Amino acid sequence: MNEARKHSHLAVGLAMALTLGLVAIEAQAHGDVTPHPIDTSSLPAVGKEWVEANPYRGNEKAVKVGAEGYLHNCAGCHGLNANSGGVAPDLLLLTKDCLDMTGKDQQAACLKDSDAYFKEITLNGKKNGDGRYVMPAYGGVFTQEAVWAVKAYTDARTVEENKKAK
Ligand code: HEC
């Protein structure tokens, strides 16, 4: 084999290895939906008894912890930075209208409803008609603190997007 051919074989081999590597990364990004626990040790404990409204609303540390937890658990389907790519519902729509409300009590009630809904789906997931999970259940892995931290993050993202839209 002459030098030139050797090199072109090398180039083809390299290109293939790169492509396979990229395919593997792609598969991982969408395929790994195993729930990962979230380390909430830096946040005030909420306890075993579930509270009805997110105790971390507006807590910046919780937003950071939640962002990390979101990235590892939810982004694959609900989109990076909670910008839905259309695979799964847009989580920013959950509180979009609440956050625009001017009445304080009305807004608090609206957010509380969204908390309950978010918690319900996150803990239990959702199954489609033939019983397969389309949205995984995180109940076995997430603590109450983990659920509220992720919700604090998606709410904070919603506030950001609402501001941008004005
Ligand atoms: C494997 C993909 C997948 C992952 C991972 C995933 N979801 Fe979902 N999620 C879905 C799908 C699909 C639906 C819509 C289910 C339906 O209504 O049939 C959904 C629905 C929801 C809903 C209801 C939204 C609405 O508008 O009704 C919430 C809340 C939610 N997911 C939160 C989360 C959170 C929080 C995480 C991470 C902890 C997460 N999801 C991870 C696929 C996923």
mmCIF file with all atom_site columns, C-alpha atoms and ligand atoms in Angstrom:
data_model
loop_
_atom_site.group_PDB
_atom_site.id
_atom_site.type_symbol
_atom_site.label_atom_id
_atom_site.label_alt_id
_atom_site.label_comp_id
_atom_site.label_asym_id
_atom_site.label_entity_id
_atom_site.label_seq_id
_atom_site.pdbx_PDB_ins_code
_atom_site.Cartn_x
_atom_site.Cartn_y
_atom_site.Cartn_z
_atom_site.occupancy
_atom_site.B_iso_or_equiv
_atom_site.pdbx_formal_charge
_atom_site.auth_seq_id
_atom_site.auth_comp_id
_atom_site.auth_asym_id
_atom_site.auth_atom_id
_atom_site.pdbx_PDB_model_num
ATOM   1   C  CA  . MET A 1 1   ? 0.000   0.000  0.000  1.00 0.00 ? 1   MET A CA  1
ATOM   2   C  CA  . ASN A 1 2   ? 1.448   3.386  -0.933 1.00 0.00 ? 2   ASN A CA  1
ATOM   3   C  CA  . GLU A 1 3   ? 1.644   6.261  1.528  1.00 0.00 ? 3   GLU A CA  1
ATOM   4   C  CA  . ALA A 1 4   ? -1.280  8.227  0.079  1.00 0.00 ? 4   ALA A CA  1
ATOM   5   C  CA  . ARG A 1 5   ? -3.674  5.262  0.310  1.00 0.00 ? 5   ARG A CA  1
ATOM   6   C  CA  . LYS A 1 6   ? -2.550  4.472  3.816  1.00 0.00 ? 6   LYS A CA  1
ATOM   7   C  CA  . HIS A 1 7   ? -3.408  8.014  4.804  1.00 0.00 ? 7   HIS A CA  1
ATOM   8   C  CA  . SER A 1 8   ? -6.801  7.972  3.200  1.00 0.00 ? 8   SER A CA  1
ATOM   9   C  CA  . HIS A 1 9   ? -7.622  4.711  5.038  1.00 0.00 ? 9   HIS A CA  1
ATOM   10  C  CA  . LEU A 1 10  ? -6.546  6.341  8.222  1.00 0.00 ? 10  LEU A CA  1
ATOM   11  C  CA  . ALA A 1 11  ? -8.753  9.347  7.513  1.00 0.00 ? 11  ALA A CA  1
ATOM   12  C  CA  . VAL A 1 12  ? -11.786 7.163  6.774  1.00 0.00 ? 12  VAL A CA  1
ATOM   13  C  CA  . GLY A 1 13  ? -11.168 5.154  9.936  1.00 0.00 ? 13  GLY A CA  1
ATOM   14  C  CA  . LEU A 1 14  ? -10.878 8.311  11.982 1.00 0.00 ? 14  LEU A CA  1
ATOM   15  C  CA  . ALA A 1 15  ? -14.050 9.778  10.513 1.00 0.00 ? 15  ALA A CA  1
ATOM   16  C  CA  . MET A 1 16  ? -15.928 6.566  11.299 1.00 0.00 ? 16  MET A CA  1
ATOM   17  C  CA  . ALA A 1 17  ? -14.659 6.482  14.864 1.00 0.00 ? 17  ALA A CA  1
ATOM   18  C  CA  . LEU A 1 18  ? -15.735 10.081 15.319 1.00 0.00 ? 18  LEU A CA  1
ATOM   19  C  CA  . THR A 1 19  ? -19.158 9.415  13.873 1.00 0.00 ? 19  THR A CA  1
ATOM   20  C  CA  . LEU A 1 20  ? -19.659 6.377  16.101 1.00 0.00 ? 20  LEU A CA  1
ATOM   21  C  CA  . GLY A 1 21  ? -18.572 8.425  19.083 1.00 0.00 ? 21  GLY A CA  1
ATOM   22  C  CA  . LEU A 1 22  ? -21.077 11.140 18.248 1.00 0.00 ? 22  LEU A CA  1
ATOM   23  C  CA  . VAL A 1 23  ? -23.845 8.605  17.742 1.00 0.00 ? 23  VAL A CA  1
ATOM   24  C  CA  . ALA A 1 24  ? -23.036 7.157  21.169 1.00 0.00 ? 24  ALA A CA  1
ATOM   25  C  CA  . ILE A 1 25  ? -23.230 10.610 22.780 1.00 0.00 ? 25  ILE A CA  1
ATOM   26  C  CA  . GLU A 1 26  ? -26.538 11.329 20.994 1.00 0.00 ? 26  GLU A CA  1
ATOM   27  C  CA  . ALA A 1 27  ? -28.005 8.036  22.179 1.00 0.00 ? 27  ALA A CA  1
ATOM   28  C  CA  . GLN A 1 28  ? -26.957 8.842  25.715 1.00 0.00 ? 28  GLN A CA  1
ATOM   29  C  CA  . ALA A 1 29  ? -28.451 12.310 25.648 1.00 0.00 ? 29  ALA A CA  1
ATOM   30  C  CA  . HIS A 1 30  ? -31.890 11.006 24.744 1.00 0.00 ? 30  HIS A CA  1
ATOM   31  C  CA  . GLY A 1 31  ? -31.723 7.450  25.988 1.00 0.00 ? 31  GLY A CA  1
ATOM   32  C  CA  . ASP A 1 32  ? -30.661 7.840  29.618 1.00 0.00 ? 32  ASP A CA  1
ATOM   33  C  CA  . VAL A 1 33  ? -33.813 8.539  31.528 1.00 0.00 ? 33  VAL A CA  1
ATOM   34  C  CA  . THR A 1 34  ? -32.782 6.848  34.770 1.00 0.00 ? 34  THR A CA  1
ATOM   35  C  CA  . PRO A 1 35  ? -33.799 9.159  37.619 1.00 0.00 ? 35  PRO A CA  1
ATOM   36  C  CA  . HIS A 1 36  ? -30.765 10.624 39.391 1.00 0.00 ? 36  HIS A CA  1
ATOM   37  C  CA  . PRO A 1 37  ? -31.020 11.742 43.013 1.00 0.00 ? 37  PRO A CA  1
ATOM   38  C  CA  . ILE A 1 38  ? -30.475 15.459 43.647 1.00 0.00 ? 38  ILE A CA  1
ATOM   39  C  CA  . ASP A 1 39  ? -28.167 16.603 46.429 1.00 0.00 ? 39  ASP A CA  1
ATOM   40  C  CA  . THR A 1 40  ? -30.208 19.160 48.352 1.00 0.00 ? 40  THR A CA  1
ATOM   41  C  CA  . SER A 1 41  ? -28.016 19.169 51.490 1.00 0.00 ? 41  SER A CA  1
ATOM   42  C  CA  . SER A 1 42  ? -27.229 22.868 50.986 1.00 0.00 ? 42  SER A CA  1
ATOM   43  C  CA  . LEU A 1 43  ? -30.946 23.778 51.299 1.00 0.00 ? 43  LEU A CA  1
ATOM   44  C  CA  . PRO A 1 44  ? -33.107 24.061 54.415 1.00 0.00 ? 44  PRO A CA  1
ATOM   45  C  CA  . ALA A 1 45  ? -34.797 20.689 55.038 1.00 0.00 ? 45  ALA A CA  1
ATOM   46  C  CA  . VAL A 1 46  ? -38.554 20.629 54.508 1.00 0.00 ? 46  VAL A CA  1
ATOM   47  C  CA  . GLY A 1 47  ? -39.172 17.297 56.200 1.00 0.00 ? 47  GLY A CA  1
ATOM   48  C  CA  . LYS A 1 48  ? -41.136 14.131 55.446 1.00 0.00 ? 48  LYS A CA  1
ATOM   49  C  CA  . GLU A 1 49  ? -44.612 15.654 55.632 1.00 0.00 ? 49  GLU A CA  1
ATOM   50  C  CA  . TRP A 1 50  ? -45.426 17.107 52.204 1.00 0.00 ? 50  TRP A CA  1
ATOM   51  C  CA  . VAL A 1 51  ? -46.192 20.799 52.208 1.00 0.00 ? 51  VAL A CA  1
ATOM   52  C  CA  . GLU A 1 52  ? -48.765 22.175 49.746 1.00 0.00 ? 52  GLU A CA  1
ATOM   53  C  CA  . ALA A 1 53  ? -46.846 25.053 48.233 1.00 0.00 ? 53  ALA A CA  1
ATOM   54  C  CA  . ASN A 1 54  ? -43.224 25.276 47.170 1.00 0.00 ? 54  ASN A CA  1
ATOM   55  C  CA  . PRO A 1 55  ? -41.267 26.450 50.226 1.00 0.00 ? 55  PRO A CA  1
ATOM   56  C  CA  . TYR A 1 56  ? -38.294 27.378 48.014 1.00 0.00 ? 56  TYR A CA  1
ATOM   57  C  CA  . ARG A 1 57  ? -40.087 29.871 45.796 1.00 0.00 ? 57  ARG A CA  1
ATOM   58  C  CA  . GLY A 1 58  ? -37.634 32.666 45.024 1.00 0.00 ? 58  GLY A CA  1
ATOM   59  C  CA  . ASN A 1 59  ? -34.778 30.927 46.917 1.00 0.00 ? 59  ASN A CA  1
ATOM   60  C  CA  . GLU A 1 60  ? -31.757 31.469 44.671 1.00 0.00 ? 60  GLU A CA  1
ATOM   61  C  CA  . LYS A 1 61  ? -29.769 28.580 46.054 1.00 0.00 ? 61  LYS A CA  1
ATOM   62  C  CA  . ALA A 1 62  ? -32.711 26.246 45.443 1.00 0.00 ? 62  ALA A CA  1
ATOM   63  C  CA  . VAL A 1 63  ? -32.943 27.551 41.872 1.00 0.00 ? 63  VAL A CA  1
ATOM   64  C  CA  . LYS A 1 64  ? -29.273 26.601 41.328 1.00 0.00 ? 64  LYS A CA  1
ATOM   65  C  CA  . VAL A 1 65  ? -29.664 23.159 42.886 1.00 0.00 ? 65  VAL A CA  1
ATOM   66  C  CA  . GLY A 1 66  ? -32.852 22.670 40.875 1.00 0.00 ? 66  GLY A CA  1
ATOM   67  C  CA  . ALA A 1 67  ? -31.139 23.710 37.634 1.00 0.00 ? 67  ALA A CA  1
ATOM   68  C  CA  . GLU A 1 68  ? -28.514 21.018 38.151 1.00 0.00 ? 68  GLU A CA  1
ATOM   69  C  CA  . GLY A 1 69  ? -31.169 18.431 39.001 1.00 0.00 ? 69  GLY A CA  1
ATOM   70  C  CA  . TYR A 1 70  ? -33.235 19.464 36.001 1.00 0.00 ? 70  TYR A CA  1
ATOM   71  C  CA  . LEU A 1 71  ? -30.250 19.112 33.678 1.00 0.00 ? 71  LEU A CA  1
ATOM   72  C  CA  . HIS A 1 72  ? -29.556 15.542 34.807 1.00 0.00 ? 72  HIS A CA  1
ATOM   73  C  CA  . ASN A 1 73  ? -33.155 14.360 34.908 1.00 0.00 ? 73  ASN A CA  1
ATOM   74  C  CA  . CYS A 1 74  ? -35.508 16.362 32.759 1.00 0.00 ? 74  CYS A CA  1
ATOM   75  C  CA  . ALA A 1 75  ? -33.594 18.256 30.058 1.00 0.00 ? 75  ALA A CA  1
ATOM   76  C  CA  . GLY A 1 76  ? -33.351 15.207 27.776 1.00 0.00 ? 76  GLY A CA  1
ATOM   77  C  CA  . CYS A 1 77  ? -37.095 15.388 27.151 1.00 0.00 ? 77  CYS A CA  1
ATOM   78  C  CA  . HIS A 1 78  ? -38.250 18.835 28.310 1.00 0.00 ? 78  HIS A CA  1
ATOM   79  C  CA  . GLY A 1 79  ? -35.323 20.693 26.737 1.00 0.00 ? 79  GLY A CA  1
ATOM   80  C  CA  . LEU A 1 80  ? -32.110 22.423 27.815 1.00 0.00 ? 80  LEU A CA  1
ATOM   81  C  CA  . ASN A 1 81  ? -32.838 25.465 30.025 1.00 0.00 ? 81  ASN A CA  1
ATOM   82  C  CA  . ALA A 1 82  ? -36.430 24.222 30.080 1.00 0.00 ? 82  ALA A CA  1
ATOM   83  C  CA  . ASN A 1 83  ? -36.908 25.399 26.494 1.00 0.00 ? 83  ASN A CA  1
ATOM   84  C  CA  . SER A 1 84  ? -39.125 22.654 25.176 1.00 0.00 ? 84  SER A CA  1
ATOM   85  C  CA  . GLY A 1 85  ? -38.011 21.183 21.874 1.00 0.00 ? 85  GLY A CA  1
ATOM   86  C  CA  . GLY A 1 86  ? -41.476 19.770 21.407 1.00 0.00 ? 86  GLY A CA  1
ATOM   87  C  CA  . VAL A 1 87  ? -40.681 16.185 22.544 1.00 0.00 ? 87  VAL A CA  1
ATOM   88  C  CA  . ALA A 1 88  ? -42.403 16.742 25.887 1.00 0.00 ? 88  ALA A CA  1
ATOM   89  C  CA  . PRO A 1 89  ? -44.692 19.545 27.100 1.00 0.00 ? 89  PRO A CA  1
ATOM   90  C  CA  . ASP A 1 90  ? -43.251 23.015 27.699 1.00 0.00 ? 90  ASP A CA  1
ATOM   91  C  CA  . LEU A 1 91  ? -42.862 23.255 31.482 1.00 0.00 ? 91  LEU A CA  1
ATOM   92  C  CA  . LEU A 1 92  ? -42.605 27.033 31.283 1.00 0.00 ? 92  LEU A CA  1
ATOM   93  C  CA  . LEU A 1 93  ? -46.296 27.149 30.402 1.00 0.00 ? 93  LEU A CA  1
ATOM   94  C  CA  . LEU A 1 94  ? -47.238 25.685 33.800 1.00 0.00 ? 94  LEU A CA  1
ATOM   95  C  CA  . THR A 1 95  ? -46.870 28.988 35.640 1.00 0.00 ? 95  THR A CA  1
ATOM   96  C  CA  . LYS A 1 96  ? -46.653 31.495 32.804 1.00 0.00 ? 96  LYS A CA  1
ATOM   97  C  CA  . ASP A 1 97  ? -50.141 32.887 33.504 1.00 0.00 ? 97  ASP A CA  1
ATOM   98  C  CA  . CYS A 1 98  ? -49.771 32.737 37.313 1.00 0.00 ? 98  CYS A CA  1
ATOM   99  C  CA  . LEU A 1 99  ? -46.655 34.845 37.226 1.00 0.00 ? 99  LEU A CA  1
ATOM   100 C  CA  . ASP A 1 100 ? -48.370 37.498 35.141 1.00 0.00 ? 100 ASP A CA  1
ATOM   101 C  CA  . MET A 1 101 ? -51.216 37.923 37.651 1.00 0.00 ? 101 MET A CA  1
ATOM   102 C  CA  . THR A 1 102 ? -51.282 41.196 39.568 1.00 0.00 ? 102 THR A CA  1
ATOM   103 C  CA  . GLY A 1 103 ? -53.520 40.094 42.469 1.00 0.00 ? 103 GLY A CA  1
ATOM   104 C  CA  . LYS A 1 104 ? -51.256 38.618 45.172 1.00 0.00 ? 104 LYS A CA  1
ATOM   105 C  CA  . ASP A 1 105 ? -53.762 36.130 46.595 1.00 0.00 ? 105 ASP A CA  1
ATOM   106 C  CA  . GLN A 1 106 ? -54.897 35.073 43.159 1.00 0.00 ? 106 GLN A CA  1
ATOM   107 C  CA  . GLN A 1 107 ? -51.292 34.549 42.132 1.00 0.00 ? 107 GLN A CA  1
ATOM   108 C  CA  . ALA A 1 108 ? -50.445 32.564 45.272 1.00 0.00 ? 108 ALA A CA  1
ATOM   109 C  CA  . ALA A 1 109 ? -53.418 30.246 44.667 1.00 0.00 ? 109 ALA A CA  1
ATOM   110 C  CA  . CYS A 1 110 ? -52.460 29.774 41.031 1.00 0.00 ? 110 CYS A CA  1
ATOM   111 C  CA  . LEU A 1 111 ? -48.849 28.916 41.920 1.00 0.00 ? 111 LEU A CA  1
ATOM   112 C  CA  . LYS A 1 112 ? -49.991 26.522 44.628 1.00 0.00 ? 112 LYS A CA  1
ATOM   113 C  CA  . ASP A 1 113 ? -52.166 24.665 42.097 1.00 0.00 ? 113 ASP A CA  1
ATOM   114 C  CA  . SER A 1 114 ? -49.226 24.429 39.720 1.00 0.00 ? 114 SER A CA  1
ATOM   115 C  CA  . ASP A 1 115 ? -47.036 23.105 42.559 1.00 0.00 ? 115 ASP A CA  1
ATOM   116 C  CA  . ALA A 1 116 ? -49.541 20.332 43.300 1.00 0.00 ? 116 ALA A CA  1
ATOM   117 C  CA  . TYR A 1 117 ? -49.769 19.355 39.626 1.00 0.00 ? 117 TYR A CA  1
ATOM   118 C  CA  . PHE A 1 118 ? -45.989 19.429 39.158 1.00 0.00 ? 118 PHE A CA  1
ATOM   119 C  CA  . LYS A 1 119 ? -45.414 17.324 42.263 1.00 0.00 ? 119 LYS A CA  1
ATOM   120 C  CA  . GLU A 1 120 ? -48.074 14.784 41.226 1.00 0.00 ? 120 GLU A CA  1
ATOM   121 C  CA  . ILE A 1 121 ? -46.625 14.219 37.747 1.00 0.00 ? 121 ILE A CA  1
ATOM   122 C  CA  . THR A 1 122 ? -42.980 14.283 38.855 1.00 0.00 ? 122 THR A CA  1
ATOM   123 C  CA  . LEU A 1 123 ? -43.526 11.696 41.599 1.00 0.00 ? 123 LEU A CA  1
ATOM   124 C  CA  . ASN A 1 124 ? -45.809 9.387  39.622 1.00 0.00 ? 124 ASN A CA  1
ATOM   125 C  CA  . GLY A 1 125 ? -44.870 9.960  35.992 1.00 0.00 ? 125 GLY A CA  1
ATOM   126 C  CA  . LYS A 1 126 ? -47.393 9.270  33.277 1.00 0.00 ? 126 LYS A CA  1
ATOM   127 C  CA  . LYS A 1 127 ? -48.242 6.137  31.329 1.00 0.00 ? 127 LYS A CA  1
ATOM   128 C  CA  . ASN A 1 128 ? -49.668 5.986  27.850 1.00 0.00 ? 128 ASN A CA  1
ATOM   129 C  CA  . GLY A 1 129 ? -52.523 3.723  26.735 1.00 0.00 ? 129 GLY A CA  1
ATOM   130 C  CA  . ASP A 1 130 ? -50.470 0.512  26.634 1.00 0.00 ? 130 ASP A CA  1
ATOM   131 C  CA  . GLY A 1 131 ? -49.018 1.069  30.098 1.00 0.00 ? 131 GLY A CA  1
ATOM   132 C  CA  . ARG A 1 132 ? -45.534 2.235  29.100 1.00 0.00 ? 132 ARG A CA  1
ATOM   133 C  CA  . TYR A 1 133 ? -44.164 5.285  30.881 1.00 0.00 ? 133 TYR A CA  1
ATOM   134 C  CA  . VAL A 1 134 ? -43.939 8.296  28.596 1.00 0.00 ? 134 VAL A CA  1
ATOM   135 C  CA  . MET A 1 135 ? -42.848 10.379 31.550 1.00 0.00 ? 135 MET A CA  1
ATOM   136 C  CA  . PRO A 1 136 ? -40.748 8.507  34.134 1.00 0.00 ? 136 PRO A CA  1
ATOM   137 C  CA  . ALA A 1 137 ? -41.786 8.455  37.815 1.00 0.00 ? 137 ALA A CA  1
ATOM   138 C  CA  . TYR A 1 138 ? -39.296 10.086 40.177 1.00 0.00 ? 138 TYR A CA  1
ATOM   139 C  CA  . GLY A 1 139 ? -41.099 9.181  43.385 1.00 0.00 ? 139 GLY A CA  1
ATOM   140 C  CA  . GLY A 1 140 ? -38.600 6.513  44.395 1.00 0.00 ? 140 GLY A CA  1
ATOM   141 C  CA  . VAL A 1 141 ? -35.601 8.769  43.929 1.00 0.00 ? 141 VAL A CA  1
ATOM   142 C  CA  . PHE A 1 142 ? -36.608 12.384 44.604 1.00 0.00 ? 142 PHE A CA  1
ATOM   143 C  CA  . THR A 1 143 ? -37.050 13.757 48.092 1.00 0.00 ? 143 THR A CA  1
ATOM   144 C  CA  . GLN A 1 144 ? -39.567 16.525 48.717 1.00 0.00 ? 144 GLN A CA  1
ATOM   145 C  CA  . GLU A 1 145 ? -36.623 18.946 48.688 1.00 0.00 ? 145 GLU A CA  1
ATOM   146 C  CA  . ALA A 1 146 ? -35.591 17.703 45.228 1.00 0.00 ? 146 ALA A CA  1
ATOM   147 C  CA  . VAL A 1 147 ? -39.073 18.177 43.746 1.00 0.00 ? 147 VAL A CA  1
ATOM   148 C  CA  . TRP A 1 148 ? -39.382 21.733 45.087 1.00 0.00 ? 148 TRP A CA  1
ATOM   149 C  CA  . ALA A 1 149 ? -35.868 22.696 43.983 1.00 0.00 ? 149 ALA A CA  1
ATOM   150 C  CA  . VAL A 1 150 ? -36.616 21.661 40.388 1.00 0.00 ? 150 VAL A CA  1
ATOM   151 C  CA  . LYS A 1 151 ? -39.929 23.539 40.517 1.00 0.00 ? 151 LYS A CA  1
ATOM   152 C  CA  . ALA A 1 152 ? -38.137 26.622 41.879 1.00 0.00 ? 152 ALA A CA  1
ATOM   153 C  CA  . TYR A 1 153 ? -35.860 26.391 38.848 1.00 0.00 ? 153 TYR A CA  1
ATOM   154 C  CA  . THR A 1 154 ? -38.623 26.026 36.228 1.00 0.00 ? 154 THR A CA  1
ATOM   155 C  CA  . ASP A 1 155 ? -40.536 28.906 37.864 1.00 0.00 ? 155 ASP A CA  1
ATOM   156 C  CA  . ALA A 1 156 ? -37.402 31.074 37.807 1.00 0.00 ? 156 ALA A CA  1
ATOM   157 C  CA  . ARG A 1 157 ? -36.946 30.276 34.110 1.00 0.00 ? 157 ARG A CA  1
ATOM   158 C  CA  . THR A 1 158 ? -40.582 31.230 33.520 1.00 0.00 ? 158 THR A CA  1
ATOM   159 C  CA  . VAL A 1 159 ? -40.043 34.586 35.229 1.00 0.00 ? 159 VAL A CA  1
ATOM   160 C  CA  . GLU A 1 160 ? -37.032 35.149 32.946 1.00 0.00 ? 160 GLU A CA  1
ATOM   161 C  CA  . GLU A 1 161 ? -38.981 34.302 29.792 1.00 0.00 ? 161 GLU A CA  1
ATOM   162 C  CA  . ASN A 1 162 ? -41.985 36.414 30.846 1.00 0.00 ? 162 ASN A CA  1
ATOM   163 C  CA  . LYS A 1 163 ? -39.655 39.390 31.321 1.00 0.00 ? 163 LYS A CA  1
ATOM   164 C  CA  . LYS A 1 164 ? -38.108 38.867 27.888 1.00 0.00 ? 164 LYS A CA  1
ATOM   165 C  CA  . ALA A 1 165 ? -41.535 38.788 26.264 1.00 0.00 ? 165 ALA A CA  1
ATOM   166 C  CA  . LYS A 1 166 ? -42.389 42.262 27.618 1.00 0.00 ? 166 LYS A CA  1
HETATM 167 C  C1  . HEC B 2 .   ? -38.412 10.374 28.924 1.00 0.00 ? 1   HEC B C1  1
HETATM 168 C  C2  . HEC B 2 .   ? -38.844 11.735 28.723 1.00 0.00 ? 1   HEC B C2  1
HETATM 169 C  C3  . HEC B 2 .   ? -39.176 12.578 29.955 1.00 0.00 ? 1   HEC B C3  1
HETATM 170 C  C4  . HEC B 2 .   ? -38.369 12.891 31.024 1.00 0.00 ? 1   HEC B C4  1
HETATM 171 C  C5  . HEC B 2 .   ? -36.956 12.424 31.286 1.00 0.00 ? 1   HEC B C5  1
HETATM 172 C  C6  . HEC B 2 .   ? -39.142 13.785 31.851 1.00 0.00 ? 1   HEC B C6  1
HETATM 173 N  N1  . HEC B 2 .   ? -40.383 13.982 31.303 1.00 0.00 ? 1   HEC B N1  1
HETATM 174 FE FE1 . HEC B 2 .   ? -41.864 15.124 32.074 1.00 0.00 ? 1   HEC B FE1 1
HETATM 175 N  N2  . HEC B 2 .   ? -43.096 14.564 30.548 1.00 0.00 ? 1   HEC B N2  1
HETATM 176 C  C7  . HEC B 2 .   ? -42.736 13.771 29.491 1.00 0.00 ? 1   HEC B C7  1
HETATM 177 C  C8  . HEC B 2 .   ? -43.887 13.598 28.607 1.00 0.00 ? 1   HEC B C8  1
HETATM 178 C  C9  . HEC B 2 .   ? -43.906 12.803 27.316 1.00 0.00 ? 1   HEC B C9  1
HETATM 179 C  C10 . HEC B 2 .   ? -44.947 14.292 29.198 1.00 0.00 ? 1   HEC B C10 1
HETATM 180 C  C11 . HEC B 2 .   ? -46.409 14.386 28.701 1.00 0.00 ? 1   HEC B C11 1
HETATM 181 C  C12 . HEC B 2 .   ? -47.140 13.203 29.249 1.00 0.00 ? 1   HEC B C12 1
HETATM 182 C  C13 . HEC B 2 .   ? -48.596 13.197 28.830 1.00 0.00 ? 1   HEC B C13 1
HETATM 183 O  O1  . HEC B 2 .   ? -49.298 14.183 29.110 1.00 0.00 ? 1   HEC B O1  1
HETATM 184 O  O2  . HEC B 2 .   ? -49.011 12.213 28.244 1.00 0.00 ? 1   HEC B O2  1
HETATM 185 C  C14 . HEC B 2 .   ? -44.399 14.909 30.414 1.00 0.00 ? 1   HEC B C14 1
HETATM 186 C  C15 . HEC B 2 .   ? -45.150 15.711 31.265 1.00 0.00 ? 1   HEC B C15 1
HETATM 187 C  C16 . HEC B 2 .   ? -44.641 16.387 32.358 1.00 0.00 ? 1   HEC B C16 1
HETATM 188 C  C17 . HEC B 2 .   ? -45.385 17.319 33.176 1.00 0.00 ? 1   HEC B C17 1
HETATM 189 C  C18 . HEC B 2 .   ? -46.820 17.790 32.915 1.00 0.00 ? 1   HEC B C18 1
HETATM 190 C  C19 . HEC B 2 .   ? -46.722 18.959 31.956 1.00 0.00 ? 1   HEC B C19 1
HETATM 191 C  C20 . HEC B 2 .   ? -48.023 19.492 31.440 1.00 0.00 ? 1   HEC B C20 1
HETATM 192 O  O3  . HEC B 2 .   ? -48.011 20.544 30.770 1.00 0.00 ? 1   HEC B O3  1
HETATM 193 O  O4  . HEC B 2 .   ? -49.092 18.885 31.649 1.00 0.00 ? 1   HEC B O4  1
HETATM 194 C  C21 . HEC B 2 .   ? -44.541 17.753 34.150 1.00 0.00 ? 1   HEC B C21 1
HETATM 195 C  C22 . HEC B 2 .   ? -44.870 18.745 35.265 1.00 0.00 ? 1   HEC B C22 1
HETATM 196 C  C23 . HEC B 2 .   ? -43.266 17.091 33.948 1.00 0.00 ? 1   HEC B C23 1
HETATM 197 N  N3  . HEC B 2 .   ? -43.371 16.268 32.854 1.00 0.00 ? 1   HEC B N3  1
HETATM 198 C  C24 . HEC B 2 .   ? -42.158 17.290 34.722 1.00 0.00 ? 1   HEC B C24 1
HETATM 199 C  C25 . HEC B 2 .   ? -40.938 16.640 34.540 1.00 0.00 ? 1   HEC B C25 1
HETATM 200 C  C26 . HEC B 2 .   ? -39.807 16.805 35.419 1.00 0.00 ? 1   HEC B C26 1
HETATM 201 C  C27 . HEC B 2 .   ? -39.755 17.749 36.603 1.00 0.00 ? 1   HEC B C27 1
HETATM 202 C  C28 . HEC B 2 .   ? -38.826 15.970 34.953 1.00 0.00 ? 1   HEC B C28 1
HETATM 203 C  C29 . HEC B 2 .   ? -37.470 15.729 35.547 1.00 0.00 ? 1   HEC B C29 1
HETATM 204 C  C30 . HEC B 2 .   ? -37.410 15.488 36.973 1.00 0.00 ? 1   HEC B C30 1
HETATM 205 C  C31 . HEC B 2 .   ? -39.359 15.282 33.779 1.00 0.00 ? 1   HEC B C31 1
HETATM 206 N  N4  . HEC B 2 .   ? -40.648 15.720 33.561 1.00 0.00 ? 1   HEC B N4  1
HETATM 207 C  C32 . HEC B 2 .   ? -38.681 14.346 33.025 1.00 0.00 ? 1   HEC B C32 1
HETATM 208 C  C33 . HEC B 2 .   ? -41.501 13.218 29.260 1.00 0.00 ? 1   HEC B C33 1
HETATM 209 C  C34 . HEC B 2 .   ? -40.437 13.271 30.143 1.00 0.00 ? 1   HEC B C34 1
#
